mmCIF file of C-alpha atoms in Angstrom:
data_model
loop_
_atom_site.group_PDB
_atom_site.id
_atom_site.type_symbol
_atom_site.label_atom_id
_atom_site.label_comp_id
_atom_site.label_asym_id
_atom_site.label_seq_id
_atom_site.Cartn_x
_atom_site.Cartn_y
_atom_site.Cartn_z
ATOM 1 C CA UNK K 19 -7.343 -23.802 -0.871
ATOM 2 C CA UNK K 20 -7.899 -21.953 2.384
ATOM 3 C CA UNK K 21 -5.167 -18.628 2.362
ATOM 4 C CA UNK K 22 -5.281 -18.191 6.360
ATOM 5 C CA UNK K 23 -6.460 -21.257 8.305
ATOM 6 C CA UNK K 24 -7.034 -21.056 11.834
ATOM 7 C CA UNK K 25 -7.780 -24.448 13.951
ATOM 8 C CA UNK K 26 -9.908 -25.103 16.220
ATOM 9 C CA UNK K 27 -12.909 -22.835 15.367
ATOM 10 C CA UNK K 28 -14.780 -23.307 18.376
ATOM 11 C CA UNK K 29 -12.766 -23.859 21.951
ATOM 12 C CA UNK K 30 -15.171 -24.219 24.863
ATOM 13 C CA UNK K 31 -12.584 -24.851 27.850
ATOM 14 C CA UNK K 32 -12.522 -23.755 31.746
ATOM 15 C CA UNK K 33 -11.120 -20.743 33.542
ATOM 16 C CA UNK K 34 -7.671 -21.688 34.733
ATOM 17 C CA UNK K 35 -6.808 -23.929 31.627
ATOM 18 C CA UNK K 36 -3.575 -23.431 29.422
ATOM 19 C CA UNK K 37 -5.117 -23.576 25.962
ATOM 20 C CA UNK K 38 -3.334 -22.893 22.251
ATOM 21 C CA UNK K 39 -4.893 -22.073 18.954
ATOM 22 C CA UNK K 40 -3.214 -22.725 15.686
ATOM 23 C CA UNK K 41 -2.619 -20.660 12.687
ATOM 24 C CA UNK K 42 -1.344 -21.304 9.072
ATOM 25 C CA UNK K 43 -0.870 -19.696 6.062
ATOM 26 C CA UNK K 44 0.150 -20.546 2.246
ATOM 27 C CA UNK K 45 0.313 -17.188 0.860
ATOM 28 C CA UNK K 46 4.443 -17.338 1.277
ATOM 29 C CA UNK K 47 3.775 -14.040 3.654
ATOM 30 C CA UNK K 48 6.326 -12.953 5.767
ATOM 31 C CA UNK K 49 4.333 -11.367 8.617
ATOM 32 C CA UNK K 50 1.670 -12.972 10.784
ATOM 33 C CA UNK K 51 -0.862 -11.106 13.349
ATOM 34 C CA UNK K 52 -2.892 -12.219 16.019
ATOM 35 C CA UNK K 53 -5.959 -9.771 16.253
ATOM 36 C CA UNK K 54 -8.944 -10.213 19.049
ATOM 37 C CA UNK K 55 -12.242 -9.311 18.674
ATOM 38 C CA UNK K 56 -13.529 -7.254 21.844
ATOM 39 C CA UNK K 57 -16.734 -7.213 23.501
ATOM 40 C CA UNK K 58 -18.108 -3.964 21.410
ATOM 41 C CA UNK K 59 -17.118 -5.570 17.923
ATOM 42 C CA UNK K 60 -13.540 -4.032 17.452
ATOM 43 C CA UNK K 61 -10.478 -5.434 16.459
ATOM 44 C CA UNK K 62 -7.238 -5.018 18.514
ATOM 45 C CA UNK K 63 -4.378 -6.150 17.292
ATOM 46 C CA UNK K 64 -1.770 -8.322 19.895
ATOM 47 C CA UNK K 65 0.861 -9.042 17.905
ATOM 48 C CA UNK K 66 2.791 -9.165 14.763
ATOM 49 C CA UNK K 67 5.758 -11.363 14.147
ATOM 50 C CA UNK K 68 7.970 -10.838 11.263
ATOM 51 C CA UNK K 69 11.270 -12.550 10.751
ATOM 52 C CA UNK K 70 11.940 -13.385 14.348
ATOM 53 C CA UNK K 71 10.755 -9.601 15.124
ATOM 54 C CA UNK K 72 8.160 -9.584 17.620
ATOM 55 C CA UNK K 73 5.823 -6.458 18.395
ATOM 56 C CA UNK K 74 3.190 -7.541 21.353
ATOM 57 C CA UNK K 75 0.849 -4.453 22.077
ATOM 58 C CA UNK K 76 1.412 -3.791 25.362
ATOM 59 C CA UNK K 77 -2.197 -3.925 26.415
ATOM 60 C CA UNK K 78 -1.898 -7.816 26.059
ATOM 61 C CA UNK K 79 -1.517 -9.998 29.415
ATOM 62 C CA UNK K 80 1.694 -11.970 29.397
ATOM 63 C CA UNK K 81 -0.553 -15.022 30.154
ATOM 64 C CA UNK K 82 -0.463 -14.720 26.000
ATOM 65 C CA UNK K 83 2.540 -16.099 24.228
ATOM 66 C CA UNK K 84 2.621 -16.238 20.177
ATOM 67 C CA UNK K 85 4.953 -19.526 18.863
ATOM 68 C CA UNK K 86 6.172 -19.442 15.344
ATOM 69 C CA UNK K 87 7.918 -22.915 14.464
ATOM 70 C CA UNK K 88 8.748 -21.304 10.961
ATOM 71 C CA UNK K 89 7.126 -18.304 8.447
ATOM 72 C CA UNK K 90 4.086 -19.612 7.368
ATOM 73 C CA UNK K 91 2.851 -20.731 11.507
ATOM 74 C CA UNK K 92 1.714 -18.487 14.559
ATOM 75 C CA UNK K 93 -0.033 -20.108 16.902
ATOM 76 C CA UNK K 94 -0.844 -18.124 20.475
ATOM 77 C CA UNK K 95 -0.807 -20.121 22.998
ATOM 78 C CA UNK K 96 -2.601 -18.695 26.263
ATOM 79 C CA UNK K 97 -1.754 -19.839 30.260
ATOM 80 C CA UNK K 98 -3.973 -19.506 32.772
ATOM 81 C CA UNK K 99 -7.548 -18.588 31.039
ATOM 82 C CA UNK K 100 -9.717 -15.716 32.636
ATOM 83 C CA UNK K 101 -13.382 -15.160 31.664
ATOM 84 C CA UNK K 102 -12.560 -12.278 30.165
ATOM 85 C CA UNK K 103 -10.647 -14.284 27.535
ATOM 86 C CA UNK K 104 -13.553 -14.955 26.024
ATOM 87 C CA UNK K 105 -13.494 -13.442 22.300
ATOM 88 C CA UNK K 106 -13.069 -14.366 19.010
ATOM 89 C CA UNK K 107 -9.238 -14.123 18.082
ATOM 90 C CA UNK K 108 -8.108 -13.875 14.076
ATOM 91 C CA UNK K 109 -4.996 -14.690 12.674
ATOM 92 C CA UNK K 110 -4.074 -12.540 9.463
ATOM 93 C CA UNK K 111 -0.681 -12.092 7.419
ATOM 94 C CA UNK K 112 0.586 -9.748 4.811
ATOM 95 C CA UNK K 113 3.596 -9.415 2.807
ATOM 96 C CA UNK K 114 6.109 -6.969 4.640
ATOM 97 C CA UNK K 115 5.840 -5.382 7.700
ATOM 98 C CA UNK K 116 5.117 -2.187 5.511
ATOM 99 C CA UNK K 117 1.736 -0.917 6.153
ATOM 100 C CA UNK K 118 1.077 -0.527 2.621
ATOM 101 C CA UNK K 119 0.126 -4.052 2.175
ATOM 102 C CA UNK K 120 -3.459 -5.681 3.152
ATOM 103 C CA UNK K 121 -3.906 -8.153 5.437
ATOM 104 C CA UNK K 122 -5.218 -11.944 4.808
ATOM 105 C CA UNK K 123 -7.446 -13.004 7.730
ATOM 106 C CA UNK K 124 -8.365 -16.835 9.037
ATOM 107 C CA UNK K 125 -12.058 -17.289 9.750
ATOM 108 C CA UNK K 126 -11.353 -16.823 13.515
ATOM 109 C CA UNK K 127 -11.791 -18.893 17.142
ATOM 110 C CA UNK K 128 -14.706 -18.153 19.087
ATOM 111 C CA UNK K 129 -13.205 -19.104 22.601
ATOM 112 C CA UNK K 130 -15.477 -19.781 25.684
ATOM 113 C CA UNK K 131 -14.363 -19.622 28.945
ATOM 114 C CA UNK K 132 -16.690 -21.269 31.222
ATOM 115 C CA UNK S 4 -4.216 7.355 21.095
ATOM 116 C CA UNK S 5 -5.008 6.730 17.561
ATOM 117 C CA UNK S 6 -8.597 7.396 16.824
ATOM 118 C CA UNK S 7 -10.154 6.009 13.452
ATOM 119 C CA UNK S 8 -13.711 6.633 13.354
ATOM 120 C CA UNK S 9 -16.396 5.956 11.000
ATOM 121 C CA UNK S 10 -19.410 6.752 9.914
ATOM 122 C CA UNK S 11 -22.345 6.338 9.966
ATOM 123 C CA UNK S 12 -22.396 3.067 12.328
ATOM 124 C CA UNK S 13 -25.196 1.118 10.329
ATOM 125 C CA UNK S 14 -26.846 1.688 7.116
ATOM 126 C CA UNK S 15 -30.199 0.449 5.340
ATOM 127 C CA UNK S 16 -30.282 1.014 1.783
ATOM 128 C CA UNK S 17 -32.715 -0.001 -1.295
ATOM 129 C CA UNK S 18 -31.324 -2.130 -3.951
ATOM 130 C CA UNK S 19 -29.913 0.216 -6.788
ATOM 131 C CA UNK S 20 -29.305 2.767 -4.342
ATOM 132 C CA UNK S 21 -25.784 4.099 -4.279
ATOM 133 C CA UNK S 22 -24.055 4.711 -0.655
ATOM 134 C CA UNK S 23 -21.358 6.393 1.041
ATOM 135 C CA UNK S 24 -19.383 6.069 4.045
ATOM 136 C CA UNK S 25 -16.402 7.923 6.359
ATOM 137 C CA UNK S 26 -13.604 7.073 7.620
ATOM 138 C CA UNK S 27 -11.581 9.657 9.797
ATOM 139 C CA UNK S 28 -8.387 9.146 10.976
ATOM 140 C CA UNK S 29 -5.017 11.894 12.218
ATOM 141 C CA UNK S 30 -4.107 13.220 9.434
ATOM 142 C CA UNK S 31 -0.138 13.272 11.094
ATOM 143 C CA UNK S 32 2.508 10.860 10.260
ATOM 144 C CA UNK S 33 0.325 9.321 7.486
ATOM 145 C CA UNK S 34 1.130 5.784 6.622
ATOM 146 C CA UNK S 35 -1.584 4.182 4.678
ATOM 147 C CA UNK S 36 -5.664 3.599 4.871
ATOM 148 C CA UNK S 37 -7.199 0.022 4.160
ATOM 149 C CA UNK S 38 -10.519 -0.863 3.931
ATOM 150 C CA UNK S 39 -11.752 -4.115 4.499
ATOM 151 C CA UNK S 40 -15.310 -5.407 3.956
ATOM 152 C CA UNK S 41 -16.465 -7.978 7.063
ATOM 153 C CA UNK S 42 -19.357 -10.302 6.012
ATOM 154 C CA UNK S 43 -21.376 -11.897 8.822
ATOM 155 C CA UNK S 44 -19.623 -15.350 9.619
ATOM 156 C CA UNK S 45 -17.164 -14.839 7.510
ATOM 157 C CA UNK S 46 -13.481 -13.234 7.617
ATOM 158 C CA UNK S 47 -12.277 -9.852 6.892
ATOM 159 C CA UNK S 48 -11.407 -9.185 3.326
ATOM 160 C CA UNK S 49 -9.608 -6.589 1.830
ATOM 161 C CA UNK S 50 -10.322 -4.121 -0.311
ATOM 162 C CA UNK S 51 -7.989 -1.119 -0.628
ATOM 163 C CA UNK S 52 -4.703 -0.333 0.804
ATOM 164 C CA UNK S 53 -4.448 3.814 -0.232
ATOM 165 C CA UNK S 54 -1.208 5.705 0.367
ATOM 166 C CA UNK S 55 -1.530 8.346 -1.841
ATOM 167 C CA UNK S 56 -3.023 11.875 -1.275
ATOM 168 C CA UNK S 57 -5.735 12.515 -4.022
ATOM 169 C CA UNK S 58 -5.470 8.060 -4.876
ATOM 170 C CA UNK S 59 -9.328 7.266 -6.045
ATOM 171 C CA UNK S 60 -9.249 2.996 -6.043
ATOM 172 C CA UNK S 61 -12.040 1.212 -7.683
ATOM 173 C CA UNK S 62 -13.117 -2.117 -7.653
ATOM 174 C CA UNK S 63 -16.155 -3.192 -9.597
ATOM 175 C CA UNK S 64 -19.221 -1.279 -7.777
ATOM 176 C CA UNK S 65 -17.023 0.390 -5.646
ATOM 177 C CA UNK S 66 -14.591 3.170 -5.077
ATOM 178 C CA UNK S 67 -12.966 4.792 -2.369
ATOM 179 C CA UNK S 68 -10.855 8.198 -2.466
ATOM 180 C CA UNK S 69 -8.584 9.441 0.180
ATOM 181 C CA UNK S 70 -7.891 12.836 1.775
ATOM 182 C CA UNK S 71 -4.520 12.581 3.834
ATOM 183 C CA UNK S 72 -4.155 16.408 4.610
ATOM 184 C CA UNK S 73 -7.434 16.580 6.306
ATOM 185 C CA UNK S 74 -7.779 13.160 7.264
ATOM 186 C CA UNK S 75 -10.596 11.197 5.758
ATOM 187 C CA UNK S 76 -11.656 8.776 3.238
ATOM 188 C CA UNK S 77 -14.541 7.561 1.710
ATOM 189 C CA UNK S 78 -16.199 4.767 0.452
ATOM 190 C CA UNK S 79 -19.182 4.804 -2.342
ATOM 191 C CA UNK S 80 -20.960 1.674 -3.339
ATOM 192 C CA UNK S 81 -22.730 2.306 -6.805
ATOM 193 C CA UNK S 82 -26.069 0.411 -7.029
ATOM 194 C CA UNK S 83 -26.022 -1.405 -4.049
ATOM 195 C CA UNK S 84 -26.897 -5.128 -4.034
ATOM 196 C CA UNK S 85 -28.103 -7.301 -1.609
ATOM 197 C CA UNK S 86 -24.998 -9.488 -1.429
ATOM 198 C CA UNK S 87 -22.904 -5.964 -0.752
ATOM 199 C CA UNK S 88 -24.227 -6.247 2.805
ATOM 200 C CA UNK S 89 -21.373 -6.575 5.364
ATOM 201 C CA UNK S 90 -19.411 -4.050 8.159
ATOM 202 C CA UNK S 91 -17.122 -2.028 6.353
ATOM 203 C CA UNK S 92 -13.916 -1.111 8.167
ATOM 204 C CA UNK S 93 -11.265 1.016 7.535
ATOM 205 C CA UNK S 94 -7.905 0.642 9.387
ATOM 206 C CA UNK S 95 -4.743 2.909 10.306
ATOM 207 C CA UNK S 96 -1.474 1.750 10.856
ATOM 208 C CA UNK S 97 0.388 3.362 14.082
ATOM 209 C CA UNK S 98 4.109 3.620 14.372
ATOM 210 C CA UNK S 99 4.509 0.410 14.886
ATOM 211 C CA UNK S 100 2.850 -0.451 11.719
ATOM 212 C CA UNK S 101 0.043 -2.201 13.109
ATOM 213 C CA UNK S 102 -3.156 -1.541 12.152
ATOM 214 C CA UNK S 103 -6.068 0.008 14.333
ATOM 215 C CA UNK S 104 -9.295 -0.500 13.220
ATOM 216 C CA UNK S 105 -12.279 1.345 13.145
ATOM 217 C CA UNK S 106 -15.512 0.369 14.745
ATOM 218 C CA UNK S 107 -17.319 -0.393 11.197
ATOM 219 C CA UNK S 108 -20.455 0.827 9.052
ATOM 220 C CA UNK S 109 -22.853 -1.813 9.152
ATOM 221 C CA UNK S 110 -24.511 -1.674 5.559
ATOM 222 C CA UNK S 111 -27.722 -3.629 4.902
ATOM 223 C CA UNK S 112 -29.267 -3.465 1.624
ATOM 224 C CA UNK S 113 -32.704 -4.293 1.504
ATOM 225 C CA UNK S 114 -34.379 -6.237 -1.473
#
């Protein structure tokens, strides 16, 4: 059974589109992150979301909005796409919003703004 | 700014050779160190979360050992394989306990 699932894997869509991408886990972890993957190979993190608790890096456009219908779903939903959207994002979660725990990651979404 | 940086960026080992990477990162308001090991196509997968200065962590071929008063940690693959091939990353949390990652050591091991 797939730990961190992450749907779709490939979103081709155009620039100005509203556009959401799905994430679910059933590890029975607490906390959930949204990470992108930049043009030079790193990963940033955007959020985390922990019991209700939401931490958005503040480098993130507010055209991106996580949604978390209960613990074990974050999906980020994105208005208005730019180019420059285009990355692959990765969901992840962990047990705790201690540090000392690893993270789970979903295979990722390769998103292509055209 | 949080820096964690690694080294060296790629790799190229022979099989059987054994290997070792860097990861620096500020040695102040120490949290915890994880290393993850990032195969092409696939997902990030963990390997060690270290807390401890002085922890040594093991996990079949490899280790990794952690210096938290000067900042750095390595990580030493004994007889590399072919299927150890992958990016390597090790990650710091901030103060917000979320984790910045390093850029990676690419490691290829060559048959």
């Amino acid at each position: 059974d797939t730990a961190v699932s992450q749907t779709p894997k490939y979103l081709v869509t155009q620039m100005g589109n509203d556009k959401s991408i799905k994430c679910e886990q059933n590890l029975g972890h607490d906390t959930m992150y949204w990470y992108k993957q930049d043009s030079k190979k790193f990963l940033k993190i955007m959020f985390s979301y922990n019991n209700k608790e939401l931490i958005i890096n503040e480098t993130v456009p507010n055209r991106f909005s996580p949604k978390s219908p209960d613990k074990a779903h974050l999906n980020l939903h994105i208005n208005s796409l730019e180019l420059g959207d285009s990355a692959v994002y990765f969901c992840a979660s962990s047990q705790g919003r201690g540090s000392n725990q690893p993270q789970h990651f979903g295979d990722g979404t390769r998103l292509s703004i055209l | 700014i949080l820096n964690v940086e690694q080294s060296p960026q790629s790799l190229h080992v022979q099989e059987g050779d054994s290997t070792n990477f860097t990861c620096s990162f500020p040695s102040s308001n120490f949290y915890a160190l994880h290393w993850y090991r990032w195969e092409t196509a696939k997902s990030p997968e963990a390997l060690f979360v270290m807390t401890l200065n002085g922890d040594e962590k093991k996990k079949g071929r490899i280790s990794a050992t952690l210096n938290t008063k000067e900042g750095y940690s390595y990580l030493y693959i004994k007889g590399s394989q072919p299927e150890d091939s992958a990016t390597y990353l090790c990650a710091f949390p901030t103060s917000a306990r979320q984790l910045t990652f390093g850029s990676g050591t690419q490691l290829t091991v060559l048959p």
